[in-house]
Short mmCIF file of C-alpha atoms and ligand atoms in Angstrom, two decimals:
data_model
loop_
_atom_site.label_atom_id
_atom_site.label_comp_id
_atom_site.label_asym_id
_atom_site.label_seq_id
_atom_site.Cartn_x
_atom_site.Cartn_y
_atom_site.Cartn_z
CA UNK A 294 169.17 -2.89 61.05
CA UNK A 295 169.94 -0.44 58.36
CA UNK A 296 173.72 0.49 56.63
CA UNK A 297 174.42 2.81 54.33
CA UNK A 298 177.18 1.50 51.61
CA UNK A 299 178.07 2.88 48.53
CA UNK A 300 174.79 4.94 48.65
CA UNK A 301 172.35 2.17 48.77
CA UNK A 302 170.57 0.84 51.20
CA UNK A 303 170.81 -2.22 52.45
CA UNK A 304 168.88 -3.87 54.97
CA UNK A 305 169.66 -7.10 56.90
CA UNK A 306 168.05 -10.16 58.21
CA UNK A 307 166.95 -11.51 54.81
CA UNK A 308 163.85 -9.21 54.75
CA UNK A 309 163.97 -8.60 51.34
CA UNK A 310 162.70 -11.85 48.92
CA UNK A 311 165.54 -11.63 46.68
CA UNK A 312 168.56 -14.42 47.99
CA UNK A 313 170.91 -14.24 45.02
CA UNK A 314 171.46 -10.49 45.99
CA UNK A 315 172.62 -11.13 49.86
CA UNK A 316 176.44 -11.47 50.78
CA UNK A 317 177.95 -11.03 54.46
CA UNK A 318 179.14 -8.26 55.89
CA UNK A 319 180.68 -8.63 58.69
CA UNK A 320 179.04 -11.97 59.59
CA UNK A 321 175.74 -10.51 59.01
CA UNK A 322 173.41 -11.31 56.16
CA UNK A 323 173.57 -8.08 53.99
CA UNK A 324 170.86 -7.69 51.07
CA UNK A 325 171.81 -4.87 48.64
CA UNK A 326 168.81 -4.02 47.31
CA UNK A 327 169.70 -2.64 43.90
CA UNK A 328 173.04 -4.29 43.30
CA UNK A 329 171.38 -5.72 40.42
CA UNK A 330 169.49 -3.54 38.88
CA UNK A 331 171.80 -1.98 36.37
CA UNK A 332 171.83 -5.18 34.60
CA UNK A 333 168.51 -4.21 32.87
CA UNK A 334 167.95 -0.03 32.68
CA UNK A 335 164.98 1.31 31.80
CA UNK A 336 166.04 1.32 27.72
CA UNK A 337 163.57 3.08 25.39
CA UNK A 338 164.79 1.31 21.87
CA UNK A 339 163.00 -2.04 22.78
CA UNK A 340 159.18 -0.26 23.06
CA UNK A 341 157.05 -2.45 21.74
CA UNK A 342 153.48 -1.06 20.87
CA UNK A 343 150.26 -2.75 20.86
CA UNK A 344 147.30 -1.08 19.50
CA UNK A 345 143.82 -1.44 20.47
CA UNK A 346 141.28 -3.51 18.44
CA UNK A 347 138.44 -1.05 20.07
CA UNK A 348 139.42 2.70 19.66
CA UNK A 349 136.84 5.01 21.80
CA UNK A 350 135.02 7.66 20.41
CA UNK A 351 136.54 11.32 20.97
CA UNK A 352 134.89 13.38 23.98
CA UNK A 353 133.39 16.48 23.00
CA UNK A 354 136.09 18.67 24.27
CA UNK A 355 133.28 21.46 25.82
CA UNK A 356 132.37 18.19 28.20
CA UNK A 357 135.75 17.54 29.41
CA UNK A 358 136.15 17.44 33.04
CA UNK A 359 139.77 17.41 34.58
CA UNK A 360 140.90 14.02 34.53
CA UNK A 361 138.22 11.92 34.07
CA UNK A 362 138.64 10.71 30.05
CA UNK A 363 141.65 8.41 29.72
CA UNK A 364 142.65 8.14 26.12
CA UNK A 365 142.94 4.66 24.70
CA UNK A 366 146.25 3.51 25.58
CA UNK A 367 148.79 3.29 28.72
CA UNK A 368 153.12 3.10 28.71
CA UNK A 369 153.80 0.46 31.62
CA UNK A 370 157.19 -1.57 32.82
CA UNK A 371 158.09 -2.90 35.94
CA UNK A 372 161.49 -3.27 38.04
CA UNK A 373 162.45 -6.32 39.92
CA UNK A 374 165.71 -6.54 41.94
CA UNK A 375 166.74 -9.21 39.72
CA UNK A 376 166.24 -8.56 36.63
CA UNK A 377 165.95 -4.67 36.49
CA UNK A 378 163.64 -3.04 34.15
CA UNK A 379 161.24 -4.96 32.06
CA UNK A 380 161.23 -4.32 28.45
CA UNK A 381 158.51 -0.62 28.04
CA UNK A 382 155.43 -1.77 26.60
CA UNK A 383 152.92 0.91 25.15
CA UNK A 384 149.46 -1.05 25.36
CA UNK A 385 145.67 -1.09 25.66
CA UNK A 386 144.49 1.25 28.79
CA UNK A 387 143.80 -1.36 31.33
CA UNK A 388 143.72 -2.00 35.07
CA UNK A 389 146.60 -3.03 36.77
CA UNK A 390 146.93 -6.26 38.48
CA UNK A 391 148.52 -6.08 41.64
CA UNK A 392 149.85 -8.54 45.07
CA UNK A 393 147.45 -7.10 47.52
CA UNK A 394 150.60 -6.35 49.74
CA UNK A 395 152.14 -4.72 47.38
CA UNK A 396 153.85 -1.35 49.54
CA UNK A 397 152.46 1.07 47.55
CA UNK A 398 149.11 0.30 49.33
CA UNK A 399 150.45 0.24 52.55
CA UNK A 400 153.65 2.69 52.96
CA UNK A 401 153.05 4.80 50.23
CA UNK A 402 156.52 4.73 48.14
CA UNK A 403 154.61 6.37 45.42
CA UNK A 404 155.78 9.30 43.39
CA UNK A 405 153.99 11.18 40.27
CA UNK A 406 154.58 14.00 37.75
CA UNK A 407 151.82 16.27 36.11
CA UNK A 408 152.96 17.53 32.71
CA UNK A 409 150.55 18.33 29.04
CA UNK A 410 151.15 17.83 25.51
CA UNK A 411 149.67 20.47 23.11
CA UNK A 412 149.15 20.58 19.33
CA UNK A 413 151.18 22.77 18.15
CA UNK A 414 150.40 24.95 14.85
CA UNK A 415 152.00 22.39 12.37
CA UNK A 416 149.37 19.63 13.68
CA UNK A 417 152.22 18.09 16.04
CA UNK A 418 152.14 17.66 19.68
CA UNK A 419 154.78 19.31 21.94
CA UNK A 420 155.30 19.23 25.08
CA UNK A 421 156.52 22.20 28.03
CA UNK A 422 160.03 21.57 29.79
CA UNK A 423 159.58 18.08 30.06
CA UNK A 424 163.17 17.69 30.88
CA UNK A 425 162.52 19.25 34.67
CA UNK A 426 159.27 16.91 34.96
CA UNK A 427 161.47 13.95 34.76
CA UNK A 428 164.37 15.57 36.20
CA UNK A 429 161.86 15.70 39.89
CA UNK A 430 160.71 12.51 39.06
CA UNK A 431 164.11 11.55 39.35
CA UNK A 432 164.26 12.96 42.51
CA UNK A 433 161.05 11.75 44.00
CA UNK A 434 161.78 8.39 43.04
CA UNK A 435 165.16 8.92 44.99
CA UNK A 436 163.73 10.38 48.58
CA UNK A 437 161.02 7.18 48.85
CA UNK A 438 164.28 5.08 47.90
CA UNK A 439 162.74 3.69 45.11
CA UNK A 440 164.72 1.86 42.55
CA UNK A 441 166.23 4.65 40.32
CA UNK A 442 164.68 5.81 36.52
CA UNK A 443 166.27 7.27 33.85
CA UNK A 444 164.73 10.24 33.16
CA UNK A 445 166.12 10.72 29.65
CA UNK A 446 165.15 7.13 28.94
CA UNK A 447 161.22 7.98 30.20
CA UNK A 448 161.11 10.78 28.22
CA UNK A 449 161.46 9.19 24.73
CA UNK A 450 158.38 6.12 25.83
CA UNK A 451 156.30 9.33 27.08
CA UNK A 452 157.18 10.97 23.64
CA UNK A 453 156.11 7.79 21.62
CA UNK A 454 152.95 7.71 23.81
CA UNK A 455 151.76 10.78 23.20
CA UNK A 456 152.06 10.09 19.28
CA UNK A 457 150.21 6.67 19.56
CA UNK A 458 147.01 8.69 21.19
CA UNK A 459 147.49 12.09 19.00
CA UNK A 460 144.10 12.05 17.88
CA UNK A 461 143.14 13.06 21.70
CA UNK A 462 144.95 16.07 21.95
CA UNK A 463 142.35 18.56 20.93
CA UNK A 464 143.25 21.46 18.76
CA UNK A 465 141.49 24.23 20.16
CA UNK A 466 143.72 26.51 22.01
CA UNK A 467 143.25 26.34 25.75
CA UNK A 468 143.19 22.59 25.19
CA UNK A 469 145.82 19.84 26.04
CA UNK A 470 146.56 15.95 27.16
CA UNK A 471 147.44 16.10 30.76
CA UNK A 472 150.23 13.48 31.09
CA UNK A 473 150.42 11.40 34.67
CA UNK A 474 153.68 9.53 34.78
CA UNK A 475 153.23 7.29 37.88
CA UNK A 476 156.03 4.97 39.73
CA UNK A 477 154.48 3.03 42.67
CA UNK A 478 156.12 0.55 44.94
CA UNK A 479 154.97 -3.17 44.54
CA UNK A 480 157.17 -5.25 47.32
CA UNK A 481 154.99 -7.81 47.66
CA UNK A 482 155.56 -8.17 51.69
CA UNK A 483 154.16 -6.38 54.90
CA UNK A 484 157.90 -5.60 56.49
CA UNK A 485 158.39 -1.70 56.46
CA UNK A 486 161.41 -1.52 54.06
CA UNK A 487 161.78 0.63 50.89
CA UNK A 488 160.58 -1.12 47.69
CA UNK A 489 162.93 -3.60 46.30
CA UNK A 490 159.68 -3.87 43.29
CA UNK A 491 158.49 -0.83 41.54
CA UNK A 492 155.68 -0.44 38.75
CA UNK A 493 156.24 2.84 36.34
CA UNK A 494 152.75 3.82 33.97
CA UNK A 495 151.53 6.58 32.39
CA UNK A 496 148.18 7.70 31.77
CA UNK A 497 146.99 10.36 29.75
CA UNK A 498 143.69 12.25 29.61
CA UNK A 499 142.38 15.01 27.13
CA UNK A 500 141.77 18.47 29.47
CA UNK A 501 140.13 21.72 28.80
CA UNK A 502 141.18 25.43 30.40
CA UNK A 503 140.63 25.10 34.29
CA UNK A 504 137.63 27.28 34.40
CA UNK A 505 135.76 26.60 31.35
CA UNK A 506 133.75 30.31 31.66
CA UNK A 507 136.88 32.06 31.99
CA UNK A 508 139.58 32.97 34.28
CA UNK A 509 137.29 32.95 37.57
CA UNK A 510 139.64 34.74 40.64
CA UNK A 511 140.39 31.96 43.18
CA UNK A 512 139.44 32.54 47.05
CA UNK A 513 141.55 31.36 49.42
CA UNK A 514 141.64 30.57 53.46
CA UNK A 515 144.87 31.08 55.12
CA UNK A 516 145.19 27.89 57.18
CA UNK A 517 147.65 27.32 60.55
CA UNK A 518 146.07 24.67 62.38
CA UNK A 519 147.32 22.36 59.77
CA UNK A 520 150.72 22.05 57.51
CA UNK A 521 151.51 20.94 53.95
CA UNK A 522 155.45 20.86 54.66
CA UNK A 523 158.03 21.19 56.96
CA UNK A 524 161.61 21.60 57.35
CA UNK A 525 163.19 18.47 56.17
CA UNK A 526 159.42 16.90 55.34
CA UNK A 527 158.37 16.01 51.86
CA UNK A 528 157.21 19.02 50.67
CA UNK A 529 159.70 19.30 48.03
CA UNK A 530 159.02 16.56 45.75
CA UNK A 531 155.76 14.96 44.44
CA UNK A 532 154.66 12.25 46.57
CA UNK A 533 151.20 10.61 46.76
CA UNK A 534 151.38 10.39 50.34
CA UNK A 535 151.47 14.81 50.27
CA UNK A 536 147.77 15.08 49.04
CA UNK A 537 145.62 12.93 51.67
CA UNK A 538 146.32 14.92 54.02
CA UNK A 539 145.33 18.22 52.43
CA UNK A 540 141.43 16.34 51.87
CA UNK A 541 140.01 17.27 55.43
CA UNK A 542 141.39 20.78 55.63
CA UNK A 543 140.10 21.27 52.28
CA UNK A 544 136.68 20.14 52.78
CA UNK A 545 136.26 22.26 55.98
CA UNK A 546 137.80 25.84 53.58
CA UNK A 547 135.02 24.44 51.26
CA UNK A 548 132.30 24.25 53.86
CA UNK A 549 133.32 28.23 54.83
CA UNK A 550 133.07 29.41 51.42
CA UNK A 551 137.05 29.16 50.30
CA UNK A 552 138.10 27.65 46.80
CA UNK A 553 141.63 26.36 48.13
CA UNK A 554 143.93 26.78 51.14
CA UNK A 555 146.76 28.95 51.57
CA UNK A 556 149.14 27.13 53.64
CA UNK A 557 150.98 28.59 56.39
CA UNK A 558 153.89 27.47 58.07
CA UNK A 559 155.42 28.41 61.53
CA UNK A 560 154.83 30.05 65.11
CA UNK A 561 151.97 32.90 65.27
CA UNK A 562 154.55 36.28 64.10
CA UNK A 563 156.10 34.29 61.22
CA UNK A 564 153.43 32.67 59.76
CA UNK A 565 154.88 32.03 56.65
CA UNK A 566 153.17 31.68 53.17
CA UNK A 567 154.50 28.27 50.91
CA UNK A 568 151.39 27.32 48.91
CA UNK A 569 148.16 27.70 47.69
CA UNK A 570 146.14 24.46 47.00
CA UNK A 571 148.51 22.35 44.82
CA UNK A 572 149.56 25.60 43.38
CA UNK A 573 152.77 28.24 43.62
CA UNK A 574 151.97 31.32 44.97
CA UNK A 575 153.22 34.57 43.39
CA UNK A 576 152.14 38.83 45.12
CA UNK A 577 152.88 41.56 42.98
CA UNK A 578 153.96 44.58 44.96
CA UNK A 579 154.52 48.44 43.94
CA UNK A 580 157.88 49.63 44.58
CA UNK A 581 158.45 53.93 45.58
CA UNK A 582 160.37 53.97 42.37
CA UNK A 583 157.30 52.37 40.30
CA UNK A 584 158.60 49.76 39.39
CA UNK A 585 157.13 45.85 40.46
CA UNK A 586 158.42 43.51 42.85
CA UNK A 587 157.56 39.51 41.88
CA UNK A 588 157.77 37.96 45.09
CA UNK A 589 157.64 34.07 45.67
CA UNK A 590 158.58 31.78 48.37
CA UNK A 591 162.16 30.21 47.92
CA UNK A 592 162.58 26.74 47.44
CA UNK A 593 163.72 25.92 51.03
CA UNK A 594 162.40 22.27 50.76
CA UNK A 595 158.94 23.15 51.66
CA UNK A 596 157.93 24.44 48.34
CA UNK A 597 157.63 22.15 45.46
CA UNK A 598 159.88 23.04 43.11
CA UNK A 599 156.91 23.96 39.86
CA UNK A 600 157.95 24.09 36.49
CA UNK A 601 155.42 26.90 35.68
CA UNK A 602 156.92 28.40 38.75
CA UNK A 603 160.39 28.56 36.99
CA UNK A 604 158.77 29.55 34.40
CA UNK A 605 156.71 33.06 35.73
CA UNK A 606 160.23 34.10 37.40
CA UNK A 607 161.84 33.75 33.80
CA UNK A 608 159.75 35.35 31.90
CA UNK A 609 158.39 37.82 34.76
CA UNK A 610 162.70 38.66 34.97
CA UNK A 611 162.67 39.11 31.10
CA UNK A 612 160.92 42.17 30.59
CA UNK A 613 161.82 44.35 29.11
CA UNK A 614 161.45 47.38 25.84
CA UNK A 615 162.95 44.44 24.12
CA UNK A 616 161.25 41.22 24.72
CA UNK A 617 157.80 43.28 26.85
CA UNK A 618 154.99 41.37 28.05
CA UNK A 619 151.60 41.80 26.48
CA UNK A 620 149.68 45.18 28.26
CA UNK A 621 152.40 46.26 30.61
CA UNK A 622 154.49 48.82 30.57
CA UNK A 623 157.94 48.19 28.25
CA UNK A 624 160.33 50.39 30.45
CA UNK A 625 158.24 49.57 33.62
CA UNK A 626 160.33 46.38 35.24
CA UNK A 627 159.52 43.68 37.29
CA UNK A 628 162.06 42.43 39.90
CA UNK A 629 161.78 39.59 40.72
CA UNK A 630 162.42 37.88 44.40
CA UNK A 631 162.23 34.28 46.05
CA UNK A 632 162.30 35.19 49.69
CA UNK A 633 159.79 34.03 52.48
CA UNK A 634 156.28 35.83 52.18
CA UNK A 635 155.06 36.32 56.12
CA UNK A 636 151.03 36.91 56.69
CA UNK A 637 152.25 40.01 58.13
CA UNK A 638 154.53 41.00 55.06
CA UNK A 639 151.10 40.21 52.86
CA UNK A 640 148.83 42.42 55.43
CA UNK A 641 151.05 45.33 55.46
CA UNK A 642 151.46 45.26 51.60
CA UNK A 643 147.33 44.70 51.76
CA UNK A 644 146.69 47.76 53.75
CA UNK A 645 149.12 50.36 52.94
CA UNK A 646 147.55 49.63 49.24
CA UNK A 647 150.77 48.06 47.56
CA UNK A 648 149.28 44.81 46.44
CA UNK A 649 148.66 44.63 43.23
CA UNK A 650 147.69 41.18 42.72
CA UNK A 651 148.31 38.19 43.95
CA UNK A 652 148.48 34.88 41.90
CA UNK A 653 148.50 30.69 41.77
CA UNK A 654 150.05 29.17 39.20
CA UNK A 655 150.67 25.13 38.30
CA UNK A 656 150.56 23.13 35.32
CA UNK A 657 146.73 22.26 35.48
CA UNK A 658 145.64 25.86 35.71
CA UNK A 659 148.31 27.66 34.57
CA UNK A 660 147.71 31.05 35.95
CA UNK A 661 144.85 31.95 38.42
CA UNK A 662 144.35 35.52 39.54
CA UNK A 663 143.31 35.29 43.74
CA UNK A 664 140.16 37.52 44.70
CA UNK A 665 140.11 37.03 48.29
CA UNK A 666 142.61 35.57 51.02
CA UNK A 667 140.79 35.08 54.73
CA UNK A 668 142.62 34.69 57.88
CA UNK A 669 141.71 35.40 61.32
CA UNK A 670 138.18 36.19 60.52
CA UNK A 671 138.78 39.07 57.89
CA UNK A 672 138.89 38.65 54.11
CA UNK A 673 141.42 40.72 52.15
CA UNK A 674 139.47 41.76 48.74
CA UNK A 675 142.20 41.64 45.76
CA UNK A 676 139.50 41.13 42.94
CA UNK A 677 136.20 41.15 41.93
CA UNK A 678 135.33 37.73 42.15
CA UNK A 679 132.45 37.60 40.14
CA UNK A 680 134.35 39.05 36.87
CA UNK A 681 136.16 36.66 34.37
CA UNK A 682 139.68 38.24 34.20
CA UNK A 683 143.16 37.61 35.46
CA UNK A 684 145.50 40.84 36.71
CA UNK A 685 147.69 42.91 34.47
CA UNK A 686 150.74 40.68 35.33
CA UNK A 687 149.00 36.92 35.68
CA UNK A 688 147.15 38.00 32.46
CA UNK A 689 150.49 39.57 30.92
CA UNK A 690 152.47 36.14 32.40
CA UNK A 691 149.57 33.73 31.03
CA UNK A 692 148.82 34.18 27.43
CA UNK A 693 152.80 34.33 26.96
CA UNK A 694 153.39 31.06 28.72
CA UNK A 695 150.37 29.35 26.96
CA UNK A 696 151.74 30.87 23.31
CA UNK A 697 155.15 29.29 24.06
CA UNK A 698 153.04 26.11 25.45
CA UNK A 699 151.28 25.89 22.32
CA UNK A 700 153.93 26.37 19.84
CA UNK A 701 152.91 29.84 18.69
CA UNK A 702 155.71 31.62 20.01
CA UNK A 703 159.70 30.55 20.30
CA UNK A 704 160.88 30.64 23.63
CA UNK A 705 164.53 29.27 25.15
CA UNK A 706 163.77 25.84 23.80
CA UNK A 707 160.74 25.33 26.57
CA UNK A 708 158.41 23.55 23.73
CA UNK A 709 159.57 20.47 22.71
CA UNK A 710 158.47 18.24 19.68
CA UNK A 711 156.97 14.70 20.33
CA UNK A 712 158.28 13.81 17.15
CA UNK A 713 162.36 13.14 17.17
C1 LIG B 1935 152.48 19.89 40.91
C2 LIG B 1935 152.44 20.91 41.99
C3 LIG B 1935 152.67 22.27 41.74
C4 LIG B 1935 152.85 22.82 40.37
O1 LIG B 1935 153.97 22.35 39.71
P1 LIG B 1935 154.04 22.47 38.11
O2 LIG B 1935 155.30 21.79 37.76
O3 LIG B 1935 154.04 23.91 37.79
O4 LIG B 1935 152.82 21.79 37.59
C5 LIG B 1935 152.69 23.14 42.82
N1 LIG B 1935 152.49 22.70 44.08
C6 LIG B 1935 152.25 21.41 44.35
C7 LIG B 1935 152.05 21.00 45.76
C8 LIG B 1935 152.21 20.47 43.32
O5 LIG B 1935 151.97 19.20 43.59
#
């Protein structure tokens, strides 16, 4: 039996292992699951570092491949309904030891964030909007019903971890340290109950631009038969247990010549567009007048929520003869929209010769230009697939959002220091 009280959950029948946190309820054995756990919050000022006695050698940056070089050290803590957070401890890149019933493995109560440092032109590493990365974390962490985080408080460790492994940031522009904050569940026991245990690490790994030859347009197949989201589903937030199921679908668009999927969701006559691959998906449409629509799905819950999304309908909403984009048009403007995108709005735009281009973005790539969408058998051509390039306004949107990413160019606060 589950209650609700005072926002927590709290589950009966002694299921959880921690007895000095039950008390009755109305003659039943009530366990509040975090009733302890502000006794100990996640608190940043009692880091303790240690370094490694065997540094690795630096990757040659050209030989980088996404995710695959971890840099020498890892920020770890754990939570226990007991004691709360343990004290942060920066430390040696290791594996993790874990109870082999740990939940994480079985129900999937895991949540992670995907953010980069860069080097900025003073030789120190910034990162983009980090406050919204741990702002969703936040929220992930809250719809598995994990035991809370402090955002704020993650942020400084992530900071200080980014300076301990500064050396593997490379300086070439394109270049960055893709940061993985990860919380997983670690309950060691087999009932299916939200985590009472949780283990928060980050990784790091040095990354080079998406497509090393250049901006190659992305294809895409429209997909039906299966869904990334739903109405009141996960889509929103990042959750481990959202990628599996993409693998298969993604393996078959692979087999018919696709780079990602464009998923689809609802009935055949709505069809409606919410992402590409683990990307945001942005069509650029000519108005009568001549000006541009920006359109984007809205963030119903289906759509996660992308902090280089935010950031394209900012800056994409900020043109003008004032603050223009690079290569468009000063007094040309672009409107921009969040409103549902149907496969029939995208067709019509398609064949009446109104769309312009048609783009992915997300923090690993940035900005990718789309060259081809299938569906139903037929392949809409929006680019030349075989030439390195990105449209007017995903080039335009790009190098301004990697300038402010890099710490070339002042923008609203979005680059932050590492150093405080
Ligand atoms: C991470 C992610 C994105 C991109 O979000 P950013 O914050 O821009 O990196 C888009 N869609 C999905 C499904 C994602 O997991």
């Amino acid at each position: 039996m589950n209650t609700q009280l005072n926002g927590h959950t709290n589950i009966s029948n002694g299921v959880l292992a921690s007895p000095l946190a039950m008390k009755h309820v109305n003659g039943i054995h009530e366990v509040e699951v975090y009733s302890v756990a502000f006794n100990a919050n996640l608190d940043p000022s009692k880091l303790t570092v240690t370094q490694t006695d065997t540094p690795k050698p630096l990757p040659e940056p050209s030989s980088l491949v996404f995710g695959q070089t971890m840099t020498d050290h890892m920020l770890v803590m754990s939570f226990d309904p007991e004691t709360g957070w343990t004290v942060p401890v920066i430390q040696p890149y290791q594996p993790l030891q874990l109870d082999p019933a740990s939940s994480c493995f079985q129900y999937c109560p895991n949540v992670f964030e995907g953010m980069k440092a860069y080097l900025g032109p003073d030789g120190e590493p910034r990162l983009f909007r980090p406050d919204l990365n741990m702002r969703r974390m936040e929220l992930s962490v809250d719809r598995v019903a994990l035991p809370p985080i402090d955002g704020h408080a993650l942020l400084k460790l992530i900071k200080k971890l980014v300076i301990v492994d500064k050396r593997w940031i490379p300086s070439q522009s394109g270049y960055s340290l893709y940061i993985r904050p990860t919380i997983i569940g670690t309950r060691p026991a087999l009932g299916v109950a939200a985590s009472s245990h949780a283990l928060l690490y980050v990784i790091m790994s040095p990354t080079g631009p998406y497509f090393p030859t250049g901006p190659k347009p992305v294809s895409l197949l429209a997909v039906h038969e299966n869904v990334r989201s739903w109405p009141g589903g996960t889509g929103g937030f990042k959750l481990g247990l959202n990628y599996a199921p993409a693998f298969e679908p993604q393996r078959r668009a692979a087999e018919k010549g696709y780079m990602q999927i464009l998923w689809l969701l609802g009935h055949e006559g709505e069809r409606r567009i919410t992402e590409a691959g683990q990307m945001n998906f942005f069509a650029v449409v000519k108005r009568e007048d001549g000006d541009l629509d920006l359109v984007t799905p809205p963030l119903d819950g289906t759509i996660l929520p992308g902090v280089t999304r935010n950031s394209v309908l900012a800056l994409a909403a900020s043109h003008s003869p004032l603050t223009p984009l690079p290569n468009i048009t000063p007094s040309q403007r672009i409107n921009t929209h969040e409103k549902p995108i149907t496969m029939s709005d995208l067709t019509m735009w398609y064949s009446s010769g109104l769309l312009l281009e048609v783009f992915c973005v997300g923090t690993a790539v940035t900005v990718a230009s789309v060259g081809r969408i299938g569906y139903e058998g037929k392949d809409m051509i929006l680019a030349d697939e075989s030439r390195m390039a990105l449209g007017v306004v995903a080039g335009a949107i790009s190098e301004k959002i990697i300038a402010i990413q890099e710490g070339r160019f002042q923008w609203e606060g979005w680059s932050v220091p590492c150093k405080e």
